[in-house]
XYZ file of C-alpha atoms in Angstrom:
606
model
C -19.420 15.217 -43.025
C -20.401 18.861 -42.937
C -17.984 21.700 -43.690
C -18.077 22.732 -40.044
C -16.922 19.326 -38.849
C -13.176 19.168 -38.242
C -11.589 16.669 -40.619
C -9.904 14.753 -37.790
C -13.094 14.388 -35.701
C -14.739 10.998 -35.960
C -18.498 11.209 -35.537
C -20.173 8.221 -33.881
C -22.150 5.818 -36.041
C -25.775 6.456 -34.946
C -26.793 2.788 -35.263
C -23.799 1.441 -33.367
C -24.072 4.152 -30.734
C -27.781 3.431 -30.342
C -27.123 -0.284 -29.875
C -24.412 0.432 -27.332
C -26.593 2.829 -25.369
C -29.500 0.365 -25.449
C -27.241 -2.366 -24.067
C -25.923 -0.037 -21.399
C -29.463 0.983 -20.445
C -30.493 -2.665 -20.095
C -27.472 -3.487 -17.971
C -27.944 -0.352 -15.886
C -31.587 -1.222 -15.227
C -30.686 -4.773 -14.201
C -27.865 -3.527 -11.996
C -29.995 -0.904 -10.265
C -32.814 -3.443 -9.765
C -30.444 -5.967 -8.181
C -28.799 -3.287 -6.059
C -32.167 -2.004 -4.783
C -33.238 -5.574 -4.020
C -30.130 -6.117 -1.923
C -30.664 -2.804 -0.163
C -34.271 -3.743 0.608
C -33.135 -7.073 2.074
C -30.534 -5.313 4.210
C -33.136 -2.809 5.409
C -35.460 -5.668 6.448
C -32.678 -7.002 8.668
C -31.916 -3.566 10.074
C -34.467 -3.915 12.889
C -32.558 -6.948 14.192
C -29.195 -5.206 14.069
C -27.568 -2.384 15.950
C -28.266 1.026 14.436
C -25.829 2.012 11.707
C -23.558 4.877 12.654
C -23.961 7.502 9.915
C -20.469 8.885 10.657
C -18.226 5.976 11.757
C -15.084 7.995 10.976
C -16.234 10.857 13.244
C -15.414 13.323 10.493
C -18.207 15.703 11.443
C -16.810 16.118 14.940
C -13.261 16.624 13.699
C -14.221 19.255 11.121
C -16.587 21.005 13.547
C -13.750 21.296 16.050
C -11.409 22.561 13.349
C -13.942 25.166 12.184
C -14.503 26.373 15.754
C -10.759 26.799 16.282
C -10.423 28.533 12.921
C -13.105 31.082 13.776
C -11.349 31.988 17.010
C -8.632 33.707 14.976
C -10.442 35.528 12.122
C -7.388 37.685 11.405
C -5.342 34.643 10.422
C -8.166 33.414 8.174
C -8.523 36.854 6.572
C -4.785 36.998 5.897
C -4.940 33.584 4.228
C -7.870 34.709 2.059
C -6.050 37.907 1.095
C -3.058 35.816 0.124
C -5.268 33.656 -2.066
C -6.823 36.707 -3.771
C -3.381 38.188 -4.336
C -2.266 34.952 -6.011
C -5.427 34.935 -8.140
C -4.787 38.529 -9.223
C -1.326 37.529 -10.402
C -2.801 34.547 -12.242
C -5.500 36.668 -13.942
C -2.884 39.177 -15.057
C -0.595 36.434 -16.328
C -3.415 34.703 -18.212
C -4.578 37.999 -19.753
C -1.066 38.653 -21.031
C -0.958 35.209 -22.591
C -4.394 35.689 -24.184
C -3.144 38.924 -25.726
C -0.142 37.128 -27.156
C 2.683 38.557 -25.054
C 5.896 37.233 -26.655
C 7.584 36.272 -23.387
C 5.415 33.997 -21.279
C 5.480 34.984 -17.589
C 6.534 32.302 -15.087
C 3.673 30.306 -13.527
C 2.267 31.580 -10.263
C 2.330 28.027 -8.901
C 3.806 24.741 -10.069
C 2.621 21.222 -9.163
C 4.741 19.087 -6.865
C 7.441 16.852 -8.256
C 6.016 13.564 -9.478
C 2.434 14.840 -9.873
C 1.408 12.959 -13.032
C -2.025 14.566 -13.410
C -0.661 17.383 -15.564
C 1.496 15.410 -17.987
C -0.593 16.318 -21.073
C 1.155 19.282 -22.803
C -2.126 21.207 -23.094
C -2.081 21.880 -19.361
C 0.858 24.224 -19.979
C 0.520 25.185 -23.636
C -3.170 26.093 -23.699
C -3.923 29.332 -21.859
C -7.361 28.232 -20.663
C -6.231 24.873 -19.293
C -3.158 26.438 -17.741
C -5.480 28.880 -15.949
C -7.699 25.997 -14.771
C -4.677 24.041 -13.557
C -3.117 26.921 -11.638
C -6.496 27.993 -10.183
C -6.950 24.510 -8.790
C -3.413 24.337 -7.380
C -3.804 27.747 -5.690
C -7.146 26.798 -4.131
C -5.814 23.405 -3.040
C -2.822 25.032 -1.372
C -5.090 27.547 0.372
C -7.425 24.859 1.731
C -4.682 22.575 2.956
C -2.545 25.306 4.488
C -5.618 26.770 6.225
C -6.477 23.530 8.008
C -2.832 22.727 8.815
C -2.248 26.072 10.498
C -5.226 25.871 12.853
C -3.928 26.120 16.411
C -5.296 24.256 19.406
C -6.254 20.946 17.742
C -4.960 17.727 19.256
C -2.595 15.762 17.028
C -5.076 13.042 16.016
C -7.846 15.485 15.093
C -5.423 17.672 13.139
C -4.138 14.631 11.246
C -7.653 13.462 10.399
C -8.742 16.907 9.162
C -5.607 17.300 7.063
C -5.931 13.807 5.537
C -9.571 14.095 4.543
C -9.126 17.645 3.288
C -6.500 16.237 0.942
C -8.904 13.491 -0.155
C -11.486 16.171 -1.037
C -8.896 18.302 -2.833
C -7.651 15.309 -4.844
C -11.190 14.292 -5.797
C -12.022 17.785 -7.080
C -9.001 18.064 -9.391
C -9.993 19.289 -12.883
C -8.153 16.313 -14.364
C -10.925 14.078 -12.975
C -13.731 15.677 -15.026
C -14.651 15.483 -18.698
C -15.029 19.182 -19.464
C -11.836 20.274 -17.719
C -9.429 17.566 -18.860
C -7.868 18.417 -22.246
C -6.812 14.842 -22.978
C -10.332 13.536 -22.375
C -11.898 16.304 -24.472
C -9.489 15.632 -27.322
C -10.133 11.890 -27.163
C -13.902 12.460 -27.106
C -13.762 14.555 -30.287
C -11.359 12.207 -32.058
C -13.319 9.056 -31.206
C -16.775 10.540 -31.670
C -17.649 9.839 -28.041
C -16.725 6.150 -28.155
C -14.401 6.625 -25.175
C -17.355 7.690 -23.013
C -19.482 4.748 -24.148
C -16.632 2.366 -23.397
C -15.986 4.160 -20.111
C -19.587 3.679 -19.047
C -19.320 0.001 -19.902
C -16.181 -0.225 -17.768
C -17.987 1.531 -14.913
C -20.925 -0.893 -15.065
C -18.553 -3.869 -15.222
C -16.799 -2.652 -12.077
C -20.091 -2.061 -10.268
C -21.324 -5.514 -11.228
C -18.074 -7.119 -10.138
C -18.299 -5.241 -6.834
C -21.981 -6.151 -6.398
C -23.047 -2.524 -6.254
C -19.789 -1.226 -4.773
C -17.277 0.335 -7.140
C -14.354 -2.086 -7.549
C -11.979 -0.250 -9.890
C -9.876 -2.505 -12.089
C -6.231 -1.469 -11.897
C -4.835 -4.031 -14.292
C -5.847 -6.675 -16.809
C -6.033 -9.615 -14.409
C -6.629 -12.104 -17.222
C -3.037 -11.608 -18.374
C -1.640 -13.185 -15.193
C -1.750 -16.661 -13.727
C 0.057 -17.762 -10.598
C 2.664 -20.366 -11.418
C 2.555 -19.592 -15.155
C 3.884 -16.050 -15.606
C 3.928 -14.743 -12.034
C 5.244 -16.452 -8.869
C 7.178 -18.901 -11.048
C 10.351 -19.567 -9.031
C 10.669 -23.380 -8.881
C 10.037 -24.954 -5.501
C 7.817 -27.262 -3.464
C 5.414 -26.898 -0.592
C 7.043 -29.091 2.058
C 4.827 -28.349 5.070
C 1.387 -26.950 5.794
C -1.002 -26.291 8.631
C -4.338 -24.468 8.757
C -2.708 -21.003 8.602
C 0.211 -21.364 6.216
C 2.095 -23.416 3.678
C 5.897 -23.485 3.819
C 7.593 -23.333 0.413
C 11.168 -24.518 -0.102
C 12.720 -23.207 -3.317
C 14.948 -25.291 -5.569
C 18.641 -24.324 -5.522
C 20.355 -22.773 -8.546
C 23.930 -23.088 -7.252
C 25.959 -26.272 -6.556
C 26.695 -25.137 -2.979
C 24.489 -23.159 -0.600
C 24.939 -21.317 2.652
C 24.596 -23.546 5.665
C 21.912 -21.565 7.457
C 18.635 -21.505 5.512
C 16.775 -18.244 4.917
C 13.208 -18.008 6.278
C 10.988 -15.223 4.887
C 7.882 -14.200 6.848
C 5.793 -11.982 4.537
C 2.810 -9.878 5.593
C -0.559 -11.628 5.686
C -2.245 -8.352 4.759
C -1.114 -9.194 1.210
C 0.266 -12.319 -0.433
C 3.871 -13.495 -0.410
C 4.468 -13.313 -4.145
C 5.268 -9.605 -4.013
C 8.732 -11.127 -3.487
C 8.364 -13.356 -6.564
C 6.510 -11.370 -9.221
C 8.558 -12.081 -12.333
C 12.049 -13.567 -12.718
C 13.599 -10.166 -13.445
C 12.315 -8.574 -10.211
C 11.967 -11.604 -7.925
C 13.792 -11.179 -4.623
C 13.267 -14.886 -3.954
C 14.910 -15.976 -7.206
C 17.783 -13.529 -6.615
C 18.331 -14.788 -3.043
C 18.405 -18.383 -4.318
C 20.998 -17.335 -6.906
C 23.190 -15.937 -4.091
C 23.288 -19.399 -2.516
C 20.477 -19.208 0.046
C 18.180 -22.141 0.752
C 15.016 -20.065 0.761
C 11.880 -20.966 2.702
C 8.812 -18.711 2.459
C 5.646 -18.687 4.546
C 2.558 -18.525 2.332
C -0.339 -17.449 4.547
C -3.862 -18.665 3.836
C -6.512 -16.141 2.812
C -8.872 -16.620 5.785
C -12.649 -16.899 5.733
C -15.214 -16.606 8.531
C -14.061 -19.916 10.072
C -10.854 -18.119 11.149
C -12.733 -15.441 13.125
C -11.181 -16.422 16.477
C -7.628 -16.852 15.144
C -5.316 -14.761 17.315
C -1.991 -12.993 16.921
C -0.517 -15.761 19.099
C -1.811 -18.310 16.581
C -0.003 -16.500 13.770
C 3.239 -16.771 15.741
C 2.763 -20.390 16.763
C 1.550 -21.681 13.407
C 3.716 -19.279 11.411
C 7.415 -18.698 12.198
C 7.621 -21.164 15.116
C 6.069 -23.970 13.057
C 8.302 -22.999 10.124
C 11.447 -23.312 12.286
C 10.462 -26.846 13.282
C 9.722 -27.766 9.678
C 12.994 -26.300 8.337
C 14.989 -28.376 10.820
C 13.205 -31.490 9.561
C 13.748 -30.511 5.934
C 17.440 -29.572 6.171
C 18.790 -30.868 9.460
C 19.741 -27.278 10.365
C 18.479 -25.872 13.623
C 19.504 -22.242 12.990
C 18.205 -19.925 10.273
C 18.490 -16.326 9.107
C 15.047 -14.710 9.032
C 13.368 -11.873 7.121
C 10.083 -10.225 8.100
C 8.241 -7.844 5.779
C 5.854 -5.169 7.141
C 3.489 -6.839 9.628
C 5.517 -10.005 9.017
C 8.455 -8.072 10.475
C 6.346 -7.007 13.458
C 5.533 -10.695 13.981
C 9.228 -11.599 13.620
C 10.239 -9.075 16.306
C 7.453 -10.346 18.569
C 8.590 -13.938 17.997
C 12.237 -13.073 18.713
C 11.280 -11.350 21.966
C 9.275 -14.434 22.978
C 12.154 -16.730 21.967
C 14.594 -14.624 24.008
C 12.424 -15.199 27.059
C 12.517 -18.932 26.279
C 16.283 -18.907 25.528
C 15.486 -20.217 22.051
C 18.337 -19.211 19.717
C 17.231 -20.791 16.446
C 17.153 -17.448 14.602
C 20.745 -16.329 14.037
C 20.008 -12.969 12.384
C 16.921 -10.893 11.653
C 16.161 -8.641 8.682
C 13.189 -6.290 8.804
C 11.670 -4.904 5.602
C 9.673 -1.664 6.211
C 8.652 -2.802 9.685
C 7.183 -0.832 12.556
C 7.577 -1.949 16.159
C 7.242 1.488 17.778
C 3.857 2.847 16.656
C 4.035 6.181 18.458
C 4.306 7.972 15.098
C 2.474 5.632 12.740
C 2.100 8.039 9.836
C -1.123 8.557 7.922
C -2.525 5.135 8.807
C -3.056 6.506 12.324
C -5.888 8.600 10.819
C -7.937 5.386 10.768
C -7.019 4.306 14.304
C -9.198 5.995 16.876
C -11.753 4.501 19.240
C -14.792 5.388 17.107
C -13.339 3.840 13.957
C -12.023 0.720 15.692
C -15.430 0.098 17.260
C -17.134 0.503 13.878
C -14.585 -1.842 12.296
C -15.009 -4.430 15.044
C -18.794 -4.350 14.557
C -18.379 -5.075 10.832
C -15.840 -7.817 11.493
C -18.095 -9.411 14.113
C -20.820 -9.833 11.476
C -18.516 -11.509 8.929
C -15.766 -13.009 11.096
C -13.121 -11.257 8.999
C -12.274 -7.833 7.644
C -13.079 -7.779 3.946
C -9.863 -7.585 1.933
C -11.356 -4.871 -0.269
C -11.713 -2.583 2.773
C -8.060 -2.991 3.688
C -7.001 -2.452 0.081
C -9.173 0.648 -0.148
C -7.550 2.094 2.965
C -4.058 1.685 1.520
C -5.178 3.118 -1.817
C -6.382 6.284 -0.066
C -2.812 6.947 1.043
C -1.929 7.486 -2.625
C -5.318 8.401 -4.055
C -4.089 10.210 -7.168
C -1.977 7.252 -8.264
C -4.189 4.381 -7.080
C -7.726 5.749 -7.495
C -8.130 8.853 -9.633
C -5.656 7.905 -12.353
C -7.755 4.790 -13.012
C -11.010 6.758 -12.927
C -9.619 8.909 -15.738
C -8.100 6.017 -17.679
C -10.985 3.539 -17.358
C -14.095 5.729 -17.266
C -13.236 8.997 -19.032
C -10.730 7.781 -21.615
C -12.472 4.408 -21.939
C -9.204 2.491 -21.933
C -8.485 -0.954 -20.580
C -6.045 -0.984 -17.668
C -2.478 -1.965 -18.541
C -1.308 -5.464 -17.514
C 1.078 -4.743 -14.628
C 2.328 -7.472 -12.283
C 2.578 -5.202 -9.231
C -1.001 -3.949 -9.605
C -2.245 -7.512 -10.157
C -0.702 -8.408 -6.805
C -2.143 -5.244 -5.235
C -5.630 -6.259 -6.396
C -5.278 -9.798 -5.014
C -6.528 -8.755 -1.594
C -6.681 -10.829 1.591
C -9.035 -10.848 4.557
C -8.086 -10.318 8.213
C -9.377 -12.576 11.036
C -11.496 -10.602 13.466
C -9.660 -11.498 16.704
C -6.169 -11.030 15.264
C -6.886 -7.727 13.528
C -8.646 -6.184 16.517
C -5.711 -7.199 18.743
C -3.191 -5.763 16.279
C -4.970 -2.422 15.895
C -5.598 -1.914 19.600
C -2.352 -3.206 21.100
C 0.093 -2.050 18.440
C -1.347 1.014 16.687
C -3.644 2.452 19.344
C -1.865 1.649 22.613
C 1.704 0.985 21.343
C 2.211 -1.837 23.842
C 4.780 -3.786 21.820
C 7.512 -1.232 22.483
C 6.899 -1.206 26.259
C 8.827 -3.774 28.348
C 6.277 -6.333 29.492
C 3.528 -4.443 27.684
C 2.324 -7.511 25.809
C 1.826 -11.079 26.964
C 2.378 -13.449 24.040
C 1.797 -17.165 24.396
C 1.971 -16.875 28.182
C 5.112 -14.719 28.341
C 5.534 -10.996 28.964
C 7.884 -9.914 26.196
C 10.492 -7.158 25.857
C 11.992 -6.186 22.496
C 15.123 -5.046 24.345
C 15.984 -8.693 24.982
C 16.496 -9.348 21.238
C 20.246 -9.951 21.003
C 20.556 -11.276 17.439
C 22.165 -9.073 14.762
C 19.512 -7.017 12.951
C 19.364 -5.412 9.500
C 16.593 -2.815 9.285
C 15.526 -1.773 5.789
C 13.259 1.259 5.447
C 12.214 3.270 2.407
C 12.367 7.014 2.052
C 8.856 7.589 0.615
C 6.991 4.961 2.627
C 3.361 5.988 3.337
C 2.588 2.852 5.364
C 5.648 2.496 7.617
C 7.349 5.924 7.600
C 11.097 5.517 7.856
C 11.352 8.172 10.557
C 9.159 5.846 12.660
C 10.864 2.558 11.779
C 14.192 4.133 12.718
C 13.120 3.977 16.377
C 13.922 0.237 16.356
C 17.633 1.060 16.121
C 17.489 2.190 19.766
C 15.612 -0.911 20.996
C 17.397 -4.135 20.147
C 20.312 -5.368 22.266
C 22.131 -6.919 19.298
C 24.193 -5.031 16.703
C 21.952 -3.128 14.271
C 22.501 -2.041 10.671
C 20.085 0.483 9.222
C 19.583 0.918 5.477
C 17.361 3.602 3.968
C 16.341 2.816 0.386
C 14.844 5.143 -2.184
C 11.177 5.019 -3.281
C 8.285 3.562 -1.284
C 6.897 0.615 0.672
C 6.942 -1.741 -2.317
C 9.149 -0.303 -5.070
C 11.899 0.495 -2.584
C 12.021 -3.146 -1.486
C 11.514 -4.774 -4.888
C 14.494 -3.124 -6.552
C 16.772 -5.676 -8.284
C 20.366 -4.645 -9.002
C 19.849 -5.005 -12.762
C 17.250 -2.216 -12.696
C 19.904 0.312 -11.634
C 17.225 2.442 -9.955
C 17.050 4.612 -6.871
C 19.742 4.667 -4.203
C 20.274 3.726 -0.568
C 21.893 5.295 2.497
C 23.913 3.602 5.249
C 26.087 4.837 8.110
C 28.871 3.169 10.109
C 27.438 4.519 13.365
C 23.752 5.073 14.002
C 22.936 8.421 15.626
C 19.979 8.944 17.922
C 17.564 10.527 15.430
C 16.568 9.886 11.813
C 17.475 13.446 10.825
C 21.011 12.948 12.138
C 21.231 9.649 10.274
C 20.287 11.236 6.955
C 22.788 14.038 7.512
C 25.664 11.654 8.234
C 24.817 8.619 6.071
C 26.646 7.841 2.859
C 24.627 7.564 -0.337
C 25.102 4.576 -2.670
C 23.567 4.317 -6.121
C 21.345 1.406 -7.145
C 19.866 -1.508 -5.243
C 20.442 -2.253 -1.564
C 20.165 -6.029 -2.190
C 23.929 -6.688 -2.560
C 24.694 -4.686 0.613
C 22.200 -6.799 2.551
C 23.627 -10.015 1.089
C 27.153 -9.063 2.167
C 25.794 -8.485 5.676
C 23.808 -11.716 5.909
C 26.705 -13.746 4.455
C 28.627 -13.140 7.680
C 25.802 -14.854 9.583
C 25.322 -17.795 7.205
C 27.755 -20.330 8.697
C 29.772 -21.369 5.668
C 28.640 -23.561 2.770
C 27.169 -27.031 2.262
C 26.073 -28.957 -0.854
C 22.850 -27.661 -2.408
C 19.624 -28.951 -0.885
C 16.746 -30.092 -3.082
C 13.179 -29.716 -1.750
C 12.024 -33.076 -0.490
C 15.519 -34.476 0.046
C 15.134 -34.275 3.832
C 12.531 -35.653 6.191
C 9.725 -33.536 4.703
C 8.343 -34.744 1.394
C 6.810 -32.383 -1.171
C 3.084 -31.748 -0.893
C 2.695 -29.837 -4.167
C 4.551 -27.489 -6.494
C 5.106 -23.852 -5.592
C 3.344 -21.466 -5.285
C 0.834 -23.843 -3.668
C -2.909 -23.841 -3.015
C -3.128 -21.267 -0.234
C -1.896 -18.349 -2.331
C -4.508 -19.137 -5.006
C -7.365 -18.699 -2.546
C -8.876 -15.384 -3.600
C -11.098 -13.050 -1.633
C -14.807 -13.236 -2.398
């Protein structure tokens, strides 16, 4: 080691580094060769296919329109630029004072938003240079986003698309995402002698190989989890199955149970075991412990043979088939039902159809983060315009299904800093292995969407909002109306939900004929739902009377600390019909097919 080498800096071993780089070069060459071969094969088929749209998201048109509107008012743009330069002048002055060693540090010109984890390394504040880089970025990001948001004359959809993709660009260009401007990465590179970058390149190549040329970022160490061993372990049996779902009945943990069973209809966009991750955070295990006989629909992960499966099929072979099976298994005709996300949309659709048929087998309905009025669908509406739906339908027509990775990627974009860029830094720049985390394992276990069902859902719900209109949809031969739903309803929404914004889900409180309870939980679409009482996290809001608007609700609602689960259980207990001796799976007319969690949930996307 030379005198100029810092004593704490570990220089790379030339032999080991050479071997590693040789191996990486060989793998890179093989990967590029295979990727080019696939591209050549695809290009040979291109003459037999419809031309590929180079801009399926119609971003060019949206940004061109925004730019044209922006140029109409040059004074506003000039004022924004002057504001930016004024902020930069303050930052330069502040940084110069810090460089000169001013005893009292001036307050920052700009601070990151609450919860922004990109700047957690102390050097971002303590080091003058990195503090300047951080604040420069935040100032420029604010300028860009405020400039596009304040453009007048854009229609709502175009404005939303421009704002969303501007944020994607701003997030991607953060200095925390690059080697030379991230102090933690620089420090790690010096301390490890560059081993982090070698390991990071290996991780990158592994992800490209696993994605067959497409970057499939690992979010967790999947090898640490196994369904039925340390995740989705609540004891139970599959007691019924058809081509679309398996019905799981969970074993009781109390000597007596509530008379009416509990049917859970989870989303088929993801797998049911979000409700049964580990014993300490399993909603299913907790519900069993409260005395519910819990049945859960476990949807199959469809392949191309399900291309023509419709939304009607999901209703018929999902909740309606489950109701028949539960009556056989327990002798009980009535149940309490829960629907989660699109599972809740299906539950509301089913209840409206059952109301038309005078079918009263569902005694109460609980909706977890469910939209039925899609007029304000949040940031997901950015992806729902005619150009994008047509492009999506063309891709689905070729495969029969929507690739689960595409759906997962869309949801990840809603929280890009947390679900994309944090892993780019961790895996590729720091060269670390992702942490084993049950929630991210579930998030990576993606599912496909049948072509017919998904096209119907996007067009009729998101694009045309027909579900909320009386007679707007015909389901299984009946024109349905959500206003005919007379069962008691418990609507759970979450305050930071990016997928089903609570201000949109609140609209359901004005639709249903039956008595409605509305509960607003802290956190987001997943963490706000999966919040066991023992965790003592977050809070929830409820009100005795539900006002007309979400803003009025929040102003008048009472705040309660901790989990909403006990409040829901007190509500559903009043609709449970007393108690009966505990029911074991298989004790009724339906005999066990296999142990929970069953075969269907283990079917992984290609």
